[in-house]
Short mmCIF file of N, CA and C in Angstrom, two decimals:
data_model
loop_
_atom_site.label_atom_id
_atom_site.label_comp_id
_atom_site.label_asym_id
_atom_site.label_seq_id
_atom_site.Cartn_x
_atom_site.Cartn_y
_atom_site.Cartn_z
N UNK A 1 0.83 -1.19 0.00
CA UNK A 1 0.00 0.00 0.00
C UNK A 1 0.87 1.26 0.00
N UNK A 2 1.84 1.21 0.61
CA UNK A 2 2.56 2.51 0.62
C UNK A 2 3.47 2.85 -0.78
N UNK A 3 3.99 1.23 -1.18
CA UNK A 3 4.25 1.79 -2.91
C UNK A 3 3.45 2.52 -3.83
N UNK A 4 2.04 2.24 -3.26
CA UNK A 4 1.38 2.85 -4.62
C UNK A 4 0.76 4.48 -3.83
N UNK A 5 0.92 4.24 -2.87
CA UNK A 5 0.96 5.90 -1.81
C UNK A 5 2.07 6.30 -2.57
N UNK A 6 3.50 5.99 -2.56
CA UNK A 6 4.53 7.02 -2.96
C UNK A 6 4.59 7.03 -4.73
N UNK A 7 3.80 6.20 -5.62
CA UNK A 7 4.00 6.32 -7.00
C UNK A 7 3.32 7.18 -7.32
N UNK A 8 1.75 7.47 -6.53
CA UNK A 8 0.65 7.97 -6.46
C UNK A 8 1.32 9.87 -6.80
N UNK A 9 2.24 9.71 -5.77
CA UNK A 9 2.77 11.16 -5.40
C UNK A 9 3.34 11.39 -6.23
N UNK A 10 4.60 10.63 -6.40
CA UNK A 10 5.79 10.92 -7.55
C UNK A 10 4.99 11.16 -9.03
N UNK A 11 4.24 10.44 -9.09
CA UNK A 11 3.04 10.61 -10.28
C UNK A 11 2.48 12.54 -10.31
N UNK A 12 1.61 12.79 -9.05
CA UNK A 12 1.61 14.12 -9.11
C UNK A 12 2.53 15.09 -9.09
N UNK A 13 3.71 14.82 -8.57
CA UNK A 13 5.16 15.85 -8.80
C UNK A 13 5.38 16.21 -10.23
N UNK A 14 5.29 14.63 -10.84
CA UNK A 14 5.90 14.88 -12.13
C UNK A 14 4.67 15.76 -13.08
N UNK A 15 3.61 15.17 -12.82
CA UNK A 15 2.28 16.25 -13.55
C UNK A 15 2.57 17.45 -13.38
N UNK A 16 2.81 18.02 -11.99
CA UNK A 16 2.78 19.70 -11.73
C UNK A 16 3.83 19.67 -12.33
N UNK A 17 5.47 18.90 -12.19
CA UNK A 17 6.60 19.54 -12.66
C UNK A 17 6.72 19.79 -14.23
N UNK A 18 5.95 19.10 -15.25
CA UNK A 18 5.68 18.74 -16.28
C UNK A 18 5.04 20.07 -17.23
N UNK A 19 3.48 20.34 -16.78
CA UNK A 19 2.60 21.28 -16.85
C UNK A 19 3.47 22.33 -16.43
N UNK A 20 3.99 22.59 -15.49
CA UNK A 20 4.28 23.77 -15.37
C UNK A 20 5.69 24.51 -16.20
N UNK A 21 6.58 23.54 -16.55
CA UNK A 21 7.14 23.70 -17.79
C UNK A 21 6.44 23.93 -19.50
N UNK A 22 5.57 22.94 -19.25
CA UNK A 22 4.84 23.58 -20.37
C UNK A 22 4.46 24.74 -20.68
N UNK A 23 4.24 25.33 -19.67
CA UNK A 23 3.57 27.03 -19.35
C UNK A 23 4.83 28.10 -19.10
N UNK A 24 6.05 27.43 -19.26
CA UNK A 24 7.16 28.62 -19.17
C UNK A 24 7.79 28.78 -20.83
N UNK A 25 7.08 28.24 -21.34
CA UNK A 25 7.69 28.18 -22.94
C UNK A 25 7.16 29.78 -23.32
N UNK A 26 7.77 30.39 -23.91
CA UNK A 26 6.97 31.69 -24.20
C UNK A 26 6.03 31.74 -25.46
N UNK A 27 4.98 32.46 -25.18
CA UNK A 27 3.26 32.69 -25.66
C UNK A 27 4.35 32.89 -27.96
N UNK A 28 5.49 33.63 -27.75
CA UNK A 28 5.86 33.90 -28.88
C UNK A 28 6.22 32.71 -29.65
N UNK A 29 6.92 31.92 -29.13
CA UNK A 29 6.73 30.63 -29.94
C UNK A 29 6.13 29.56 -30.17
N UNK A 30 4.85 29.81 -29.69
CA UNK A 30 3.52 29.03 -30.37
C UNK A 30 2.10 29.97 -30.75
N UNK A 31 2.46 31.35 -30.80
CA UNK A 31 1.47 31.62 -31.30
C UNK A 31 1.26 32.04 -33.25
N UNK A 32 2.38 31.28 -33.73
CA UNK A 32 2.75 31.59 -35.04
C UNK A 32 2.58 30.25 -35.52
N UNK A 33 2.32 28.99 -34.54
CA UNK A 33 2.10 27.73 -35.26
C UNK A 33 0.31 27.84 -34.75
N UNK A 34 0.24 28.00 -33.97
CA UNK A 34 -1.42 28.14 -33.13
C UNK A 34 -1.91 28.59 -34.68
N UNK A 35 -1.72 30.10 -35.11
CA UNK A 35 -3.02 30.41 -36.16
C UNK A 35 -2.06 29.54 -37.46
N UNK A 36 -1.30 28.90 -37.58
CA UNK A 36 -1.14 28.25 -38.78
C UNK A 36 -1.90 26.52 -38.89
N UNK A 37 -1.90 26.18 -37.87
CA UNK A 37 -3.00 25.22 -37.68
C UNK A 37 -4.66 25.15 -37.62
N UNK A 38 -4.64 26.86 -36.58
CA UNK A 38 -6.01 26.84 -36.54
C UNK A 38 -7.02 27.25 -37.94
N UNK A 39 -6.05 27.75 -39.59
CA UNK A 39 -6.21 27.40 -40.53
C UNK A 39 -6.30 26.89 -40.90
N UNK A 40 -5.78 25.38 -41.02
CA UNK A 40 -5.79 24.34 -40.85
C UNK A 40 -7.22 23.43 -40.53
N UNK A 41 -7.39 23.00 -39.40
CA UNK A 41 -8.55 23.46 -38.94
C UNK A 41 -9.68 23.59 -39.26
N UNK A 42 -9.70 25.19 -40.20
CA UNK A 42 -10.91 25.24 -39.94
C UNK A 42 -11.14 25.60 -41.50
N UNK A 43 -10.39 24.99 -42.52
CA UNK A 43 -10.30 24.75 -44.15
C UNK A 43 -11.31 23.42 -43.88
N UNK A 44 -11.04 22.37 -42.01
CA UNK A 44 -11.64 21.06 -42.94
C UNK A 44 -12.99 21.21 -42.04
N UNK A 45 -13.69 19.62 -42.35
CA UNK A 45 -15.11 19.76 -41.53
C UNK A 45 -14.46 19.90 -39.82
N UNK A 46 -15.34 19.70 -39.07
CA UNK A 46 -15.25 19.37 -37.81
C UNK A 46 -14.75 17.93 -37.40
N UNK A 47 -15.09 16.72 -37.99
CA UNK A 47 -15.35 15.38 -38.02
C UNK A 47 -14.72 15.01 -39.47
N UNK A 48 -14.12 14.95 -40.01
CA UNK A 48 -13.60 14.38 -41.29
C UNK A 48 -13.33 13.37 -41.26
N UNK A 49 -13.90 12.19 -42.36
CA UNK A 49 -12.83 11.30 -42.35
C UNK A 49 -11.50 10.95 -43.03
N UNK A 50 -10.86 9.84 -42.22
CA UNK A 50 -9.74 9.85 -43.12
C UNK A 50 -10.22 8.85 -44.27
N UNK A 51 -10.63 7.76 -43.77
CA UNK A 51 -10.76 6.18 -44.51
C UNK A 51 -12.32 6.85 -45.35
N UNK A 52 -12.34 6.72 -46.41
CA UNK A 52 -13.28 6.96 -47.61
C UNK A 52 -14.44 5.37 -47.19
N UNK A 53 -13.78 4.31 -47.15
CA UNK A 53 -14.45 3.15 -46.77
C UNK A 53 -15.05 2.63 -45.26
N UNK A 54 -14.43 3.14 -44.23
CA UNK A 54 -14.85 3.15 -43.38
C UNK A 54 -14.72 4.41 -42.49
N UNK A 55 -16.24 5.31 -42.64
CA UNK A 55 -16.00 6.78 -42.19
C UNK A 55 -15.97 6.84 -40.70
N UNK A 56 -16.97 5.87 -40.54
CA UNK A 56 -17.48 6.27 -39.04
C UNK A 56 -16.27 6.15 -37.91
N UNK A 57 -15.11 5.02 -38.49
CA UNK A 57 -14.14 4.67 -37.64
C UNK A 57 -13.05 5.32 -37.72
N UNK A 58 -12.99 5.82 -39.38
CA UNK A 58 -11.57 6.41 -39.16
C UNK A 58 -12.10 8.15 -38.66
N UNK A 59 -13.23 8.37 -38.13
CA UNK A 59 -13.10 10.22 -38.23
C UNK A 59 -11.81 10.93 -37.10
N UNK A 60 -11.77 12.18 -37.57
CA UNK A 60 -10.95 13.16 -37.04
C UNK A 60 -11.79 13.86 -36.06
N UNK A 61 -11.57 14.56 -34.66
CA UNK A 61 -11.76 15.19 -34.15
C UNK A 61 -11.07 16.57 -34.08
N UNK A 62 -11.85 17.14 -35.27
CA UNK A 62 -11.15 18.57 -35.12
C UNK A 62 -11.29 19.66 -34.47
N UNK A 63 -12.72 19.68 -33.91
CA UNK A 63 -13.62 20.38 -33.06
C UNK A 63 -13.09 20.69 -31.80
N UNK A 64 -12.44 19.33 -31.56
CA UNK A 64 -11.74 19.41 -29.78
C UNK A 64 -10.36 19.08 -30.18
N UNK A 65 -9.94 18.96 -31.36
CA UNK A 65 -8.65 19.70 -31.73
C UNK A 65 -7.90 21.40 -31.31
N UNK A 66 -9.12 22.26 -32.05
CA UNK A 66 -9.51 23.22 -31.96
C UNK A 66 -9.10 24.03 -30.52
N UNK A 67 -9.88 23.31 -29.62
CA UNK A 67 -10.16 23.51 -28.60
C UNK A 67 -8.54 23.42 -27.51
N UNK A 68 -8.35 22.50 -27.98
CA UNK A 68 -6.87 21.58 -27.08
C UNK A 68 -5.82 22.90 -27.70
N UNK A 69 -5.58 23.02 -28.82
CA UNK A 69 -4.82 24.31 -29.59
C UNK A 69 -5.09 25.48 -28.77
N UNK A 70 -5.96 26.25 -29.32
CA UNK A 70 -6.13 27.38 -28.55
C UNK A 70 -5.97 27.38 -27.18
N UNK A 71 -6.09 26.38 -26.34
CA UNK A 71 -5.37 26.60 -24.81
C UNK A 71 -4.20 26.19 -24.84
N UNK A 72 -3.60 25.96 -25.82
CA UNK A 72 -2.00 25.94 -25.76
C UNK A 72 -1.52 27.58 -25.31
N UNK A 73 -2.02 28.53 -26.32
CA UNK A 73 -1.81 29.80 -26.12
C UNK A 73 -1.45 30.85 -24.69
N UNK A 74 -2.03 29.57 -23.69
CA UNK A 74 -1.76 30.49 -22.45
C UNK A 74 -2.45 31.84 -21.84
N UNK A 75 -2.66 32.19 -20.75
CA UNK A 75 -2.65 33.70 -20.75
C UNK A 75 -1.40 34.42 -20.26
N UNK A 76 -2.00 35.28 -19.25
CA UNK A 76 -0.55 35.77 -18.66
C UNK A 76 -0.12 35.67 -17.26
N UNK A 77 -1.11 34.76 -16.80
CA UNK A 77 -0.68 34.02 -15.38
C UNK A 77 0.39 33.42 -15.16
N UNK A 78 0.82 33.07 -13.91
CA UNK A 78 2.14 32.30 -13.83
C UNK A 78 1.95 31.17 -14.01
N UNK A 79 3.20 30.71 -14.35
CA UNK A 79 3.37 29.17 -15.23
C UNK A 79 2.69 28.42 -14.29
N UNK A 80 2.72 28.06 -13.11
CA UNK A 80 2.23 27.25 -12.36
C UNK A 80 0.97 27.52 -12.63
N UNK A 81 0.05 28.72 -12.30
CA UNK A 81 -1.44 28.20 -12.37
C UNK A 81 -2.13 28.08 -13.92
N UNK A 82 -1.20 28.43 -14.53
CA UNK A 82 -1.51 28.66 -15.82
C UNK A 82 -1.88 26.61 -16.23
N UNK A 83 -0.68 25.96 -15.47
CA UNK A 83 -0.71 24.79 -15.63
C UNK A 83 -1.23 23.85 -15.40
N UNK A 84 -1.93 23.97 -13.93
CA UNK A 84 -3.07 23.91 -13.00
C UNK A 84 -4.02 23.52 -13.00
N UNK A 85 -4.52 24.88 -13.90
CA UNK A 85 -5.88 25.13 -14.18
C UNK A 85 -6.10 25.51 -15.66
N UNK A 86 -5.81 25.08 -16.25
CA UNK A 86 -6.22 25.03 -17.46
C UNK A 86 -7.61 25.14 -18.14
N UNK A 87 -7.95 26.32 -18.37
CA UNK A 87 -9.02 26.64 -18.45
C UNK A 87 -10.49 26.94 -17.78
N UNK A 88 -9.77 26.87 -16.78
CA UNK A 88 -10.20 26.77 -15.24
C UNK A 88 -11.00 25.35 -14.85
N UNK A 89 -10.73 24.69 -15.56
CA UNK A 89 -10.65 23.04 -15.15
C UNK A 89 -9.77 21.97 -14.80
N UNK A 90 -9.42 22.45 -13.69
CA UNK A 90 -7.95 21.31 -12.74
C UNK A 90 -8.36 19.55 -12.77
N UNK A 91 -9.64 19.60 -12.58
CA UNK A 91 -9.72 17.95 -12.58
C UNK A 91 -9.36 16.90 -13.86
N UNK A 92 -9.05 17.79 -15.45
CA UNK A 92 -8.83 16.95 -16.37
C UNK A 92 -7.25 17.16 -16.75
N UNK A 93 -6.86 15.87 -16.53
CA UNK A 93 -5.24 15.89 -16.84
C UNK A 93 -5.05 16.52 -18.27
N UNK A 94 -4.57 17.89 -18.82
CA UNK A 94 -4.00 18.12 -19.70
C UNK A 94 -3.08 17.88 -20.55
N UNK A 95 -2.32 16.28 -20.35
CA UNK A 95 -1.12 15.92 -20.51
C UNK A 95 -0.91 16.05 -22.20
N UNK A 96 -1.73 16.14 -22.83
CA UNK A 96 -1.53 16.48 -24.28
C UNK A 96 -0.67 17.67 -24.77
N UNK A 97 -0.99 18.59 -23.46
CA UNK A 97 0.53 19.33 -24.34
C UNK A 97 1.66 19.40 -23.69
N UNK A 98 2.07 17.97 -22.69
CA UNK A 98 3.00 18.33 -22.54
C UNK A 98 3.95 17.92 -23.88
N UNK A 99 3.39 16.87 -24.49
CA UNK A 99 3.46 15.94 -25.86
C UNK A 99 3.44 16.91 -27.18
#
């Protein structure tokens, strides 16, 4: 029980230590790929597919593509809560951008 008490933790260290690097990258070098994607974007449907033969399985989620992008952008809070709270929703692991 106490291994998975201390993985439990080391698990949340590395989330905050993680996120909150994410949020010290400066707003200038992703906001020149941000609107080159969010063109991107929003040239296709919401839901596209890839597979012509099987649509329903191969679709794209571009909608909450969209969405995941534009909070890359940041505001001007500090890196920590910026990382936090992400959109002012702390309970969903954001780990997509640390990726």
């Amino acid at each position: 029980m106490k291994k998975i008490i201390k993985l439990l933790g080391g698990l949340v260290i590395l989330y905050v230590f993680g996120m909150t690097l994410t949020y010290m990258i400066p707003n200038k070098s992703i906001n020149e790929n941000v609107a080159d994607s969010m063109e991107a974007l929003n040239s296709e449907k919401e839901y596209p597919p890839v597979n012509l033969f099987d649509e329903k399985a191969t679709r794209l989620d571009n909608f909450t593509d969209k969405i995941m992008i534009d909070k890359a952008r940041g505001t001007k809070e500090s890196s920590l809560t910026e990382g936090m709270f992400v959109n002012g929703y702390p309970r969903y692991w954001h780990g997509y951008q640390i990726f």
